[in-house]
PDB file of C-alpha atoms in Angstrom:
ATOM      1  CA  UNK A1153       7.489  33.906 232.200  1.00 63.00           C
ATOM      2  CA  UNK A1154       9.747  32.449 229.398  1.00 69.00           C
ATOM      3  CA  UNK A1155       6.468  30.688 228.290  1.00 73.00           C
ATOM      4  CA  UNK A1156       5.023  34.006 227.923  1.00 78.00           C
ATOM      5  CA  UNK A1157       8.001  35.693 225.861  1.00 77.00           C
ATOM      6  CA  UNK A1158       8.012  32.477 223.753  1.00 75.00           C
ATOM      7  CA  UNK A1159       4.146  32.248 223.047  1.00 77.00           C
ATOM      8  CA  UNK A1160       4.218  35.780 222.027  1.00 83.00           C
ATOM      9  CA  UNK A1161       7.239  36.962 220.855  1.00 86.00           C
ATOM     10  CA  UNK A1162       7.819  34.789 217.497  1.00 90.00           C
ATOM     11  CA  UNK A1163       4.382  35.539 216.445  1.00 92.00           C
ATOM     12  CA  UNK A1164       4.090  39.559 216.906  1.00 91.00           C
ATOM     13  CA  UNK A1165       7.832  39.575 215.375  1.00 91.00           C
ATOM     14  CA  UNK A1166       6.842  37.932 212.641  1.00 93.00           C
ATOM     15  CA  UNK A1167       3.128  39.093 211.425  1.00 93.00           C
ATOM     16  CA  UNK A1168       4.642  42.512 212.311  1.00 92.00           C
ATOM     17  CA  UNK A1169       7.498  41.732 209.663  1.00 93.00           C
ATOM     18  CA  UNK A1170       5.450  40.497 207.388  1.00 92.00           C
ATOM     19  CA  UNK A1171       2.883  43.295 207.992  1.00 89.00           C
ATOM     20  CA  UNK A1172       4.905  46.069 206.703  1.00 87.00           C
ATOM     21  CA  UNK A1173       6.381  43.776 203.940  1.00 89.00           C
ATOM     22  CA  UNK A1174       2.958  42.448 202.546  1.00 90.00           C
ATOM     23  CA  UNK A1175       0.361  45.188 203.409  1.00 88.00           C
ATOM     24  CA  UNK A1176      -2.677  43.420 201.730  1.00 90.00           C
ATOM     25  CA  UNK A1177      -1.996  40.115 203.605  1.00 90.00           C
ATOM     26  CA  UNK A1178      -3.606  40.764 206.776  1.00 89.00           C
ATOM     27  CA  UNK A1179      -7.173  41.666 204.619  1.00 87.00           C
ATOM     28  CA  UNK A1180      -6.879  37.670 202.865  1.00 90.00           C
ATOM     29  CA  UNK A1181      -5.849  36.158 206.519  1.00 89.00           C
ATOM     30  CA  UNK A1182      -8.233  37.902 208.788  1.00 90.00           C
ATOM     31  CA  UNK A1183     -11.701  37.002 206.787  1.00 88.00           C
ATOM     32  CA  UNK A1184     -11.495  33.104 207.352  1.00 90.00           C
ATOM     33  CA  UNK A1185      -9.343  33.136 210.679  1.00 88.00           C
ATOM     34  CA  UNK A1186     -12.430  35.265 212.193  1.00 84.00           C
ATOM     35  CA  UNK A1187     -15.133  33.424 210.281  1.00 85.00           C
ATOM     36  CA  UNK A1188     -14.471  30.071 211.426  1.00 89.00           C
ATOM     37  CA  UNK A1189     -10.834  30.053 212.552  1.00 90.00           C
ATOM     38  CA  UNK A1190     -11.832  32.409 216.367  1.00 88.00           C
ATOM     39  CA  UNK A1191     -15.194  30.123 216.758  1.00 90.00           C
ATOM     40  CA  UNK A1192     -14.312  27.062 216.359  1.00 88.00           C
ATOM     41  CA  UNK A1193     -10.509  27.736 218.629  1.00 89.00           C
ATOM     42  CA  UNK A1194     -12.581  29.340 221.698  1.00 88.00           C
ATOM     43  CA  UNK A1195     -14.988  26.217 221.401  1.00 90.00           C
ATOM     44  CA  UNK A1196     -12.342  23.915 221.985  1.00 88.00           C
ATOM     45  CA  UNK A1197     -10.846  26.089 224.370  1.00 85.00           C
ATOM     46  CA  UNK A1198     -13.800  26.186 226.096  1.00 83.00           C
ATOM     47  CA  UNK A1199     -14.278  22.570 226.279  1.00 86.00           C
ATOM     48  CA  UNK A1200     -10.837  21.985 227.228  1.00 82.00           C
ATOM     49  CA  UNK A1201     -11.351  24.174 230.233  1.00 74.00           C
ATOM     50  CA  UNK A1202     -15.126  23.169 231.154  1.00 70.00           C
ATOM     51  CA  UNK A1203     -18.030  26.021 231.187  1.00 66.00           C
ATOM     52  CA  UNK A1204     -17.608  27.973 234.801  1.00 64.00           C
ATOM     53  CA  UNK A1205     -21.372  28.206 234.893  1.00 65.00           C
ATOM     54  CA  UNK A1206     -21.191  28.917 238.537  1.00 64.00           C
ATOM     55  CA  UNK A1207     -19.154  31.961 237.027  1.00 69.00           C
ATOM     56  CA  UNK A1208     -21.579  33.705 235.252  1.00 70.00           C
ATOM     57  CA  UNK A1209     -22.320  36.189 238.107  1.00 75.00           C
ATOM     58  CA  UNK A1210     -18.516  37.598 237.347  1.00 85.00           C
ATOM     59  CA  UNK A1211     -19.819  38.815 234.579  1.00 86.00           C
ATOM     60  CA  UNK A1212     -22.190  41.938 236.172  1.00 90.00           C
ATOM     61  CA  UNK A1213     -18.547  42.893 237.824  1.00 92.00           C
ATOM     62  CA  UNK A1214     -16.863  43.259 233.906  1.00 93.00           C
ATOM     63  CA  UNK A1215     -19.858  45.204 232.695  1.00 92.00           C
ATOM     64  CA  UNK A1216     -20.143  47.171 235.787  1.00 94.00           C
ATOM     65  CA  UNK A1217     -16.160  48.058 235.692  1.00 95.00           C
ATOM     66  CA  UNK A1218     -16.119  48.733 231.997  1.00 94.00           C
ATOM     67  CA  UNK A1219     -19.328  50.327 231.502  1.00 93.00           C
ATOM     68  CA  UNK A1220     -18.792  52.840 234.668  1.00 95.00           C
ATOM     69  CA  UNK A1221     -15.257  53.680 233.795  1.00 94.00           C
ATOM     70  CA  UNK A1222     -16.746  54.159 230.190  1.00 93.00           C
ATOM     71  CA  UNK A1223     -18.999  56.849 231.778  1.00 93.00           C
ATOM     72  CA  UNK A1224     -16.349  58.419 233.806  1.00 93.00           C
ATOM     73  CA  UNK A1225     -14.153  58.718 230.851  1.00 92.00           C
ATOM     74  CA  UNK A1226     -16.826  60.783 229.137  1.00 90.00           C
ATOM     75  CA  UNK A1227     -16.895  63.256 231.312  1.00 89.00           C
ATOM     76  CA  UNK A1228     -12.689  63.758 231.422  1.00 84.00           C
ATOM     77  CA  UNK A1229     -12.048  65.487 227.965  1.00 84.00           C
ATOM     78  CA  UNK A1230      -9.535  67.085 229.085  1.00 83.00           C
ATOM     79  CA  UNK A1231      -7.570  63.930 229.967  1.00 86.00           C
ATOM     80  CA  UNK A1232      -9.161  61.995 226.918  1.00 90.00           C
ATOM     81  CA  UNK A1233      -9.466  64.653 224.380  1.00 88.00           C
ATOM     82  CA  UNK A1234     -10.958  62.214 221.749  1.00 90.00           C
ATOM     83  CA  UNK A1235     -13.674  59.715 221.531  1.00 91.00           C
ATOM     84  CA  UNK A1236     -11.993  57.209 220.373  1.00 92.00           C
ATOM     85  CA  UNK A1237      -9.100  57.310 223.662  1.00 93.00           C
ATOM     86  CA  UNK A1238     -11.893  57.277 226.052  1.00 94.00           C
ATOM     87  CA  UNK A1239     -13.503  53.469 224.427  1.00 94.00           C
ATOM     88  CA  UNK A1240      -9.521  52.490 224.066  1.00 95.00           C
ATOM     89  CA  UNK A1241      -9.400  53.043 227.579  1.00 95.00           C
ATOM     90  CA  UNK A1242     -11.513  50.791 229.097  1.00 95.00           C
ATOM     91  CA  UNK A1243     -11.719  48.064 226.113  1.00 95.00           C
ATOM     92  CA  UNK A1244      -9.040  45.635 225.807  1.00 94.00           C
ATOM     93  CA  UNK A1245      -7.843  43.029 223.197  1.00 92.00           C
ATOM     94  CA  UNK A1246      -9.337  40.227 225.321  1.00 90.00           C
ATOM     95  CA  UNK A1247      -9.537  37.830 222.320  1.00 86.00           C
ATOM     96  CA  UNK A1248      -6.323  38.082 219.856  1.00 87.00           C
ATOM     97  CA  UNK A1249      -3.634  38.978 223.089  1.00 91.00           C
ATOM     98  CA  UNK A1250      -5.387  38.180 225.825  1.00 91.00           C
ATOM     99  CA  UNK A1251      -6.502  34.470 225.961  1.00 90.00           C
ATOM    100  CA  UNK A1252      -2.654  33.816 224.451  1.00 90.00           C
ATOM    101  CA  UNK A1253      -1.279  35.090 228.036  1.00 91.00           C
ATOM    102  CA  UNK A1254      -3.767  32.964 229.789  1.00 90.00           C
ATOM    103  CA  UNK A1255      -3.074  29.669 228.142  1.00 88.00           C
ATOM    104  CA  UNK A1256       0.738  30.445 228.660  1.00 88.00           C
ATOM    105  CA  UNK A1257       0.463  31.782 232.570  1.00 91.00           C
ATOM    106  CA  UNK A1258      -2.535  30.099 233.873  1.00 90.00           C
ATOM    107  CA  UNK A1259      -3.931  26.379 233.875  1.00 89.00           C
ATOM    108  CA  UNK A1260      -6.720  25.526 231.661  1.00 81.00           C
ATOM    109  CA  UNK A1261      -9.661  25.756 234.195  1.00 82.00           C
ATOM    110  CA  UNK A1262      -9.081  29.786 234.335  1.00 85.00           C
ATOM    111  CA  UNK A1263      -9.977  29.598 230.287  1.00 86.00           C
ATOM    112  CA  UNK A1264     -13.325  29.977 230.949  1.00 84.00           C
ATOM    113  CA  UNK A1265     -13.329  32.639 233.118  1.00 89.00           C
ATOM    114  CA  UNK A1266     -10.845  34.570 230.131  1.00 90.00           C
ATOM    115  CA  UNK A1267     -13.238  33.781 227.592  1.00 86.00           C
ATOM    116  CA  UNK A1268     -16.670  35.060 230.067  1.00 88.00           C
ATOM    117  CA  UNK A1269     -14.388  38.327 230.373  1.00 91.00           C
ATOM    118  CA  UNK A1270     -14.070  38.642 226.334  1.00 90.00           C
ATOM    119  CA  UNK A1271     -17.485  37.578 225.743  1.00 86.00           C
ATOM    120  CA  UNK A1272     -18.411  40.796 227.907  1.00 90.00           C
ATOM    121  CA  UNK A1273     -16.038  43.359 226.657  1.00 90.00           C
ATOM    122  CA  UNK A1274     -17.244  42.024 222.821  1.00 88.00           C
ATOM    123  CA  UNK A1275     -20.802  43.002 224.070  1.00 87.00           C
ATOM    124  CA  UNK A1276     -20.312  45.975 225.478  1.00 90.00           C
ATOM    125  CA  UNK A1277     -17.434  47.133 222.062  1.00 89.00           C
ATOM    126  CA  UNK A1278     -19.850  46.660 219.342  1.00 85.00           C
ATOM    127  CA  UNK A1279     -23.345  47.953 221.104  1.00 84.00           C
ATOM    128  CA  UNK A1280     -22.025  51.052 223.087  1.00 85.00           C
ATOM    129  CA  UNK A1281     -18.687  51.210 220.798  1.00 86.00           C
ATOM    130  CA  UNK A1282     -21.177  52.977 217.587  1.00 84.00           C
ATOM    131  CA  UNK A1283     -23.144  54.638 219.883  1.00 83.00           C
ATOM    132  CA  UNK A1284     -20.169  56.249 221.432  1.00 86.00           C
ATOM    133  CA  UNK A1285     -18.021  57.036 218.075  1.00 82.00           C
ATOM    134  CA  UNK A1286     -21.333  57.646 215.783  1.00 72.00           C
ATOM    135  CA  UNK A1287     -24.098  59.278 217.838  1.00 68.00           C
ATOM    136  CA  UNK A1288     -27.066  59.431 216.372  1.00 61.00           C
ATOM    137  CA  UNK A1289     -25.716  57.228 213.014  1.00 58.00           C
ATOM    138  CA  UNK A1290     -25.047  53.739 213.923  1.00 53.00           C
ATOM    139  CA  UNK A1291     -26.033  51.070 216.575  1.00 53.00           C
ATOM    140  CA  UNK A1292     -25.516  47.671 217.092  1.00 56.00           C
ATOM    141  CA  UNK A1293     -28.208  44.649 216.050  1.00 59.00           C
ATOM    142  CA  UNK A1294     -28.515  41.488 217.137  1.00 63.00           C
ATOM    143  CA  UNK A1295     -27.080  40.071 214.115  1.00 67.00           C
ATOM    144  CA  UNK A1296     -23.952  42.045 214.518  1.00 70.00           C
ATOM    145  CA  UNK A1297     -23.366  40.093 218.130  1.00 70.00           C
ATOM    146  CA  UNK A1298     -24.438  37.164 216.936  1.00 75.00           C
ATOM    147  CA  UNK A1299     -21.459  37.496 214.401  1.00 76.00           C
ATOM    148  CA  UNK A1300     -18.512  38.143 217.089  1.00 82.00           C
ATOM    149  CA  UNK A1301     -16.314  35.143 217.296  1.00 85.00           C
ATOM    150  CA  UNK A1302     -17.174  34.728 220.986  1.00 83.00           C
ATOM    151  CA  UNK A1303     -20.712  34.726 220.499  1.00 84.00           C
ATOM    152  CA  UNK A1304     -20.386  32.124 217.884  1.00 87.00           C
ATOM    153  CA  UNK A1305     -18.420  29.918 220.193  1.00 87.00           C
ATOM    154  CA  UNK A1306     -20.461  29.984 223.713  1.00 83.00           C
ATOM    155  CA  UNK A1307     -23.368  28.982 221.196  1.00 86.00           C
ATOM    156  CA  UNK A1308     -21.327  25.933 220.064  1.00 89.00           C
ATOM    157  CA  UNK A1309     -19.673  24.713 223.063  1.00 87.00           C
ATOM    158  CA  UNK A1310     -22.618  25.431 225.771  1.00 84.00           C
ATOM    159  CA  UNK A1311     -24.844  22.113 223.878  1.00 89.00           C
ATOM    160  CA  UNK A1312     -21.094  20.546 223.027  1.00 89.00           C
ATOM    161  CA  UNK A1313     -20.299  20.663 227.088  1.00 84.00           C
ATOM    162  CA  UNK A1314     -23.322  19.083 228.149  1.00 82.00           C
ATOM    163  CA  UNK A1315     -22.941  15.915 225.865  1.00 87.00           C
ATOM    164  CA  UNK A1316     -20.718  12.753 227.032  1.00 87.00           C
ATOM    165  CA  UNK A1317     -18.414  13.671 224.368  1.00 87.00           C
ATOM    166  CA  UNK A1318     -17.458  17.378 225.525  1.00 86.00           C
ATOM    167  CA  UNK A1319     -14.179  16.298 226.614  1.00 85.00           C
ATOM    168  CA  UNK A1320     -13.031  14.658 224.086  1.00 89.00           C
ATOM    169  CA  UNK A1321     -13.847  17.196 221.538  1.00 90.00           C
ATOM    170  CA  UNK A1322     -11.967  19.378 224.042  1.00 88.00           C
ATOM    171  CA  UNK A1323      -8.929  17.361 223.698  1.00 89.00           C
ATOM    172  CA  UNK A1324      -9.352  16.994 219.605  1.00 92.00           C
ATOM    173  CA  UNK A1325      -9.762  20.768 219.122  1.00 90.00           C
ATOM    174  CA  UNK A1326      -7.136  21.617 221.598  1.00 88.00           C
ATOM    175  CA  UNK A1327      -3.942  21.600 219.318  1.00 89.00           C
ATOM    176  CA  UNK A1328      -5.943  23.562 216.241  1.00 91.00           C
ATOM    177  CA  UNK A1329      -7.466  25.801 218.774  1.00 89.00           C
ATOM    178  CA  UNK A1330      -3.547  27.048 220.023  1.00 88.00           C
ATOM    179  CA  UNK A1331      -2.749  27.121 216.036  1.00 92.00           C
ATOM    180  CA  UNK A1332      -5.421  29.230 215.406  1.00 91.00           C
ATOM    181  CA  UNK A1333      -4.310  31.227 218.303  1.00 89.00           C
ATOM    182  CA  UNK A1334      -0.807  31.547 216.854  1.00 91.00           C
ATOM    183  CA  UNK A1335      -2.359  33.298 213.705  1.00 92.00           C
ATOM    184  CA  UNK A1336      -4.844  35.600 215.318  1.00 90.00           C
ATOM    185  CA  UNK A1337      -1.294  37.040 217.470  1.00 91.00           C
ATOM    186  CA  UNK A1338       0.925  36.560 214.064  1.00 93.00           C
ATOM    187  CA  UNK A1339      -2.367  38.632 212.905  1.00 91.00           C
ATOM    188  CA  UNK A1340      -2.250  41.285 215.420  1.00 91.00           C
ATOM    189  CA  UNK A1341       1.415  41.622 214.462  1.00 92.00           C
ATOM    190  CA  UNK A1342       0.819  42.453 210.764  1.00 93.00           C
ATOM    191  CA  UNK A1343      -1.988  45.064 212.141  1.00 89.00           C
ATOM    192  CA  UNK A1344       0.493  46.533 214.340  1.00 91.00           C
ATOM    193  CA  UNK A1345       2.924  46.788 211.393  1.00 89.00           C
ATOM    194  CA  UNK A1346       0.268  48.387 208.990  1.00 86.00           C
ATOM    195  CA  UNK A1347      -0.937  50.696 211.922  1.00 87.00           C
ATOM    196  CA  UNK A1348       2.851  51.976 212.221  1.00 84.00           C
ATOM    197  CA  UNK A1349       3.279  52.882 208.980  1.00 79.00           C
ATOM    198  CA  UNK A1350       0.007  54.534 209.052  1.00 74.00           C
ATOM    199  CA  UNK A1351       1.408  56.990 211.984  1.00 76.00           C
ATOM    200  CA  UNK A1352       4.838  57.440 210.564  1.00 66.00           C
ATOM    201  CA  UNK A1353       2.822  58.505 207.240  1.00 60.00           C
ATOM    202  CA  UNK A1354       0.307  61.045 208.832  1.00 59.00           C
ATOM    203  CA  UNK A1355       0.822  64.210 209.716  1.00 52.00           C
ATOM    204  CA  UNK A1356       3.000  65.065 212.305  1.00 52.00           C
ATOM    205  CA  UNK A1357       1.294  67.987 213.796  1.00 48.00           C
ATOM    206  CA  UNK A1358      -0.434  68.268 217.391  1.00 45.00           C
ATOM    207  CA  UNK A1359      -1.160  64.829 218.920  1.00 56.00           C
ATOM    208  CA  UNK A1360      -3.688  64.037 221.247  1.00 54.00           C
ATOM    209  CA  UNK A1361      -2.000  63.106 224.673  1.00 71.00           C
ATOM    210  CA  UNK A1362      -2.246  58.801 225.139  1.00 87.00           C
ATOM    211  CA  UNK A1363      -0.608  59.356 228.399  1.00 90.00           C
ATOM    212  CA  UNK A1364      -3.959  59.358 230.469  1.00 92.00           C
ATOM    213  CA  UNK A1365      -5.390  56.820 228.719  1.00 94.00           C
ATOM    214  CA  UNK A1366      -2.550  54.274 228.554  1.00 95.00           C
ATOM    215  CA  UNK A1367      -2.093  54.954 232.503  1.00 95.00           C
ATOM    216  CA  UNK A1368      -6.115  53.577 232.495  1.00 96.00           C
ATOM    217  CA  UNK A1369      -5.647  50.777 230.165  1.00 97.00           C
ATOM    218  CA  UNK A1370      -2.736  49.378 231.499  1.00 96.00           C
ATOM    219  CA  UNK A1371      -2.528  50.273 235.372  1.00 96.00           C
ATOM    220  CA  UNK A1372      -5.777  51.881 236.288  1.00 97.00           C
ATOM    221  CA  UNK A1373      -8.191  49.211 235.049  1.00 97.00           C
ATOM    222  CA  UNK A1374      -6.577  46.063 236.636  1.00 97.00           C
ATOM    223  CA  UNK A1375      -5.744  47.664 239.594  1.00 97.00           C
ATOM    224  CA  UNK A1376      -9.673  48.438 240.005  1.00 96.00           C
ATOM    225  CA  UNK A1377     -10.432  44.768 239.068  1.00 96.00           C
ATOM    226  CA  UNK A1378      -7.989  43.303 241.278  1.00 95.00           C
ATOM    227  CA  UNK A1379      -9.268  45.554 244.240  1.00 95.00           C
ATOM    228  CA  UNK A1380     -12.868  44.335 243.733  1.00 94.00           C
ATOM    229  CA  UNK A1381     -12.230  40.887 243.052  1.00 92.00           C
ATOM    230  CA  UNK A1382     -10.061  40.821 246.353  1.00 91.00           C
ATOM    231  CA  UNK A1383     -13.414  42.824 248.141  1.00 93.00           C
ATOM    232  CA  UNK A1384     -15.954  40.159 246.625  1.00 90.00           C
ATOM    233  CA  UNK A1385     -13.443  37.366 248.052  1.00 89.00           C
ATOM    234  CA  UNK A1386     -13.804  35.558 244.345  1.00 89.00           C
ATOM    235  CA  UNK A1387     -11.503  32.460 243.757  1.00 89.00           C
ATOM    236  CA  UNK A1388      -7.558  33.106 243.171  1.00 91.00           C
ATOM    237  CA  UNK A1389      -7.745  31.705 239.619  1.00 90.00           C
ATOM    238  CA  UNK A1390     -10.591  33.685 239.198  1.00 91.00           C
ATOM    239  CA  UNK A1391      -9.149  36.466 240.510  1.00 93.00           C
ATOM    240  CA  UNK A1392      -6.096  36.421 238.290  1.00 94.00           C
ATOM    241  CA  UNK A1393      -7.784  35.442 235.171  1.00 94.00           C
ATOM    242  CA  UNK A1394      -9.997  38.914 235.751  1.00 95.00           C
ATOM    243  CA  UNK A1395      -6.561  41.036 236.318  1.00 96.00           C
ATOM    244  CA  UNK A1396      -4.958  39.699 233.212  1.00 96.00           C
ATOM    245  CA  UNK A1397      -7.523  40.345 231.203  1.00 96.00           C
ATOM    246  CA  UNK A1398      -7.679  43.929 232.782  1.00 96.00           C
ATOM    247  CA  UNK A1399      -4.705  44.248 231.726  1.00 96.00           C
ATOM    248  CA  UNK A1400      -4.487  43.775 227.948  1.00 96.00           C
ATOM    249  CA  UNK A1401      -4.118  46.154 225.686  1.00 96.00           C
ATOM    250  CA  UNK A1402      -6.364  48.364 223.508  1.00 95.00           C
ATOM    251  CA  UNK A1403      -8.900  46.261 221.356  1.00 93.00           C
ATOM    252  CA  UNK A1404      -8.083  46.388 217.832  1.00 90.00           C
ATOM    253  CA  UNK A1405     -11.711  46.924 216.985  1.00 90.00           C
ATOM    254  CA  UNK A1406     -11.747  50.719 218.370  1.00 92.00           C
ATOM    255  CA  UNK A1407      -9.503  51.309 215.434  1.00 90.00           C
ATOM    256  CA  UNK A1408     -12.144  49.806 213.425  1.00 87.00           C
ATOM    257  CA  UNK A1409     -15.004  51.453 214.780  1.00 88.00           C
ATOM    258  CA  UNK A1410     -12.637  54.515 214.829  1.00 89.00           C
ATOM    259  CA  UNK A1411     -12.561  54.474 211.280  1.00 85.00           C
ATOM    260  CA  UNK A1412     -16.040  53.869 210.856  1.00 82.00           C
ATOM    261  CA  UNK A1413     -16.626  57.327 212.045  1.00 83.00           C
ATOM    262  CA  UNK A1414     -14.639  58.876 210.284  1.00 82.00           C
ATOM    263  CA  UNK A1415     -15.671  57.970 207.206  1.00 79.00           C
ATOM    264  CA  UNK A1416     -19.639  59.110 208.293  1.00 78.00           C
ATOM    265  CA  UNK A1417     -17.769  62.185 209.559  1.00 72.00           C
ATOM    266  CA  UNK A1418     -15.691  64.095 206.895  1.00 60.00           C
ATOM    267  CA  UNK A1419     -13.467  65.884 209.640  1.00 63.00           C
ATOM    268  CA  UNK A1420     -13.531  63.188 211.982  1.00 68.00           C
ATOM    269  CA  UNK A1421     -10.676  63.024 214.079  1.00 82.00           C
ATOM    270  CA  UNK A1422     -10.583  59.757 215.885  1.00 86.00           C
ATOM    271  CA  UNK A1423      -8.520  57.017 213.473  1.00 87.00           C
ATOM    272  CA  UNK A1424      -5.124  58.403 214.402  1.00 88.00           C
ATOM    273  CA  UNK A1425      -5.657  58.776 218.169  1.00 90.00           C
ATOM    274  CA  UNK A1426      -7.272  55.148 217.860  1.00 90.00           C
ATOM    275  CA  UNK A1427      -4.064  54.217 215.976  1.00 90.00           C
ATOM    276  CA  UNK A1428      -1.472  55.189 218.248  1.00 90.00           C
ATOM    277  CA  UNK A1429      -3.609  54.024 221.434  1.00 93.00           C
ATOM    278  CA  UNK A1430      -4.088  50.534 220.069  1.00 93.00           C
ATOM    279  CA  UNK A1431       0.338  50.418 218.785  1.00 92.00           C
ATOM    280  CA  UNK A1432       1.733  52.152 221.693  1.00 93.00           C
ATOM    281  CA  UNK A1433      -0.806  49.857 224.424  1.00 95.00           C
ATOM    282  CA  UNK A1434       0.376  46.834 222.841  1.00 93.00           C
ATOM    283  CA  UNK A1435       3.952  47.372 223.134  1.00 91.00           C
ATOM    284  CA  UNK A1436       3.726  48.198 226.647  1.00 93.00           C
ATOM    285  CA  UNK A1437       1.518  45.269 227.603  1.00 93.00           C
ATOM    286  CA  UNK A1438       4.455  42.744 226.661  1.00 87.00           C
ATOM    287  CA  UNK A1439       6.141  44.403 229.764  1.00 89.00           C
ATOM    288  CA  UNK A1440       3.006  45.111 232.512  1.00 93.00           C
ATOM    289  CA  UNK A1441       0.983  42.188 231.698  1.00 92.00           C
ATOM    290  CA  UNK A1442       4.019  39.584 233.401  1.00 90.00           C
ATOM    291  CA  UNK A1443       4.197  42.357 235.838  1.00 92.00           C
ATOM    292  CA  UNK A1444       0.629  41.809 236.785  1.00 94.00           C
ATOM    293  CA  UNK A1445       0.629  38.140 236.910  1.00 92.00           C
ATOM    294  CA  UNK A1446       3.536  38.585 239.540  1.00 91.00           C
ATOM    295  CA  UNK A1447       1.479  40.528 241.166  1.00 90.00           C
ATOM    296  CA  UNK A1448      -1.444  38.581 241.414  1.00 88.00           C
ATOM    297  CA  UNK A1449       0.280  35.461 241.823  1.00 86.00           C
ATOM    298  CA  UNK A1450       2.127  36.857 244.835  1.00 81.00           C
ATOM    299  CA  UNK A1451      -0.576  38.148 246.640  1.00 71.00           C
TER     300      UNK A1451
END
């Protein structure tokens, strides 16, 4: 656990320090970090760990969980009043937070099953993510997955991993893959400092409840995954590779796509909600998440 508090606790402190002191830095960091920076640290990561082929089939059990709690969030408006806190719910920052937690809690073979779990949740974010937030206005392409970090990676290290010199690359990239991972959390840090001064500068009126769908996020989800993982008798790494990345918090991209809409939609109403999902989900992973792998690791 103290290699979880020290992988992520100097770099959150700091990008969120730096965050609310430089606001235009995150815009000149994020542009190369996700253009080659994510790609090229979740190919080495990959390699490092080996390709779970034989762990593909996991993958129908991520799009089934996300994709049917998706559709059960739509129809509780009452309990997620917004758009925006019904995506937040079931998406999760699988990428930036959540392969940092598995390289500092689990070995290296459960990598691959991490990155298979962000690959899916990336899918599923930027194809039903528009459709969801911008009916009838936007929709994902193929070029717009092809783009995703993750995408970009399996396409690299799947020919990489089946060449003599897979592992070796693996062990090359492995120290500029955990740098790279350093900045993508010191990243998510200045986000979460921008994002805060966003709320503390809007207006303080009515807020949309987060209650219902930080319970989901954070307790809801990875209880469901851990329950069907334990039902389909999958491997224990597997099995706590799948719970962890339950478990992290909101995906930063529903803020994105959150404010996508509202700029199609002049009285859209889905940034702030988006906004305070993605700042107050974070902050309470740092405390469930090592809660979880407890958990997990007990049972």
């Amino acid at each position: 656990m103290l290699r979880l508090v020290l992988e992520l606790a100097p770099c959150l402190l700091g990008g969120f320090w730096l965050g609310r002191r430089f606001p235009t830095l995150p815009s000149r960091l994020a542009p190369p970090l996700l253009r080659w920076g994510m790609p090229l640290s979740l190919t080495g990561l990959l390699l490092k760990g080996g390709l779970p082929l034989s762990a593909i089939p996991m993958a129908g059990l991520i799009a089934g969980l996300t994709l049917g709690g998706l559709l059960l969030c739509r129809q509780a408006p009452g309990l997620l009043p917004t758009r925006s806190l019904q995506l937040g719910a079931m998406v999760g920052n699988t990428g930036y937070f959540g392969l940092p937690v598995a390289i500092a809690l689990l070995p290296s073979e459960a990598l691959g099953f991490s990155v298979i779990y962000d690959l899916i949740g990336t899918l599923i974010t930027w194809s039903a993510g528009p459709l969801l937030l911008s009916p009838g206005k936007s929709s994902a392409t193929a070029m717009t997955l092809l783009r995703t970090p993750v995408v970009q990676a399996l396409l690299l290290a799947l020919p990489l991993g089946l060449t003599p010199w897979g592992p070796l690359l693996g062990q090359w990239l492995w120290l500029p893959a955990r740098i790279v991972l350093w900045l993508l959390l010191v990243l998510v840090g200045m986000r979460l400092g921008l994002v805060l001064q966003r709320i503390d500068q809007a207006d303080q009126g009515e807020r949309p409840s987060l209650t219902g769908a930080l319970v989901i996020k954070l307790l809801l989800l990875p209880a469901l995954m851990w329950l069907l993982s334990g039902l389909l008798q999958l491997p224990e790494l597997m099995r706590q590779a799948l719970v962890l990345q339950a478990a992290a918090p909101t995906a930063m991209s529903v803020l994105l796509l959150a404010e996508a809409a509202d700029a199609q939609d002049a009285g859209g109403q889905e940034t702030l909600p988006a906004a305070r999902l993605v700042l107050w989900s974070s902050g309470a992973a740092a405390l469930s998440l090592p809660l979880w792998f407890q958990l997990t690791a007990a049972m």
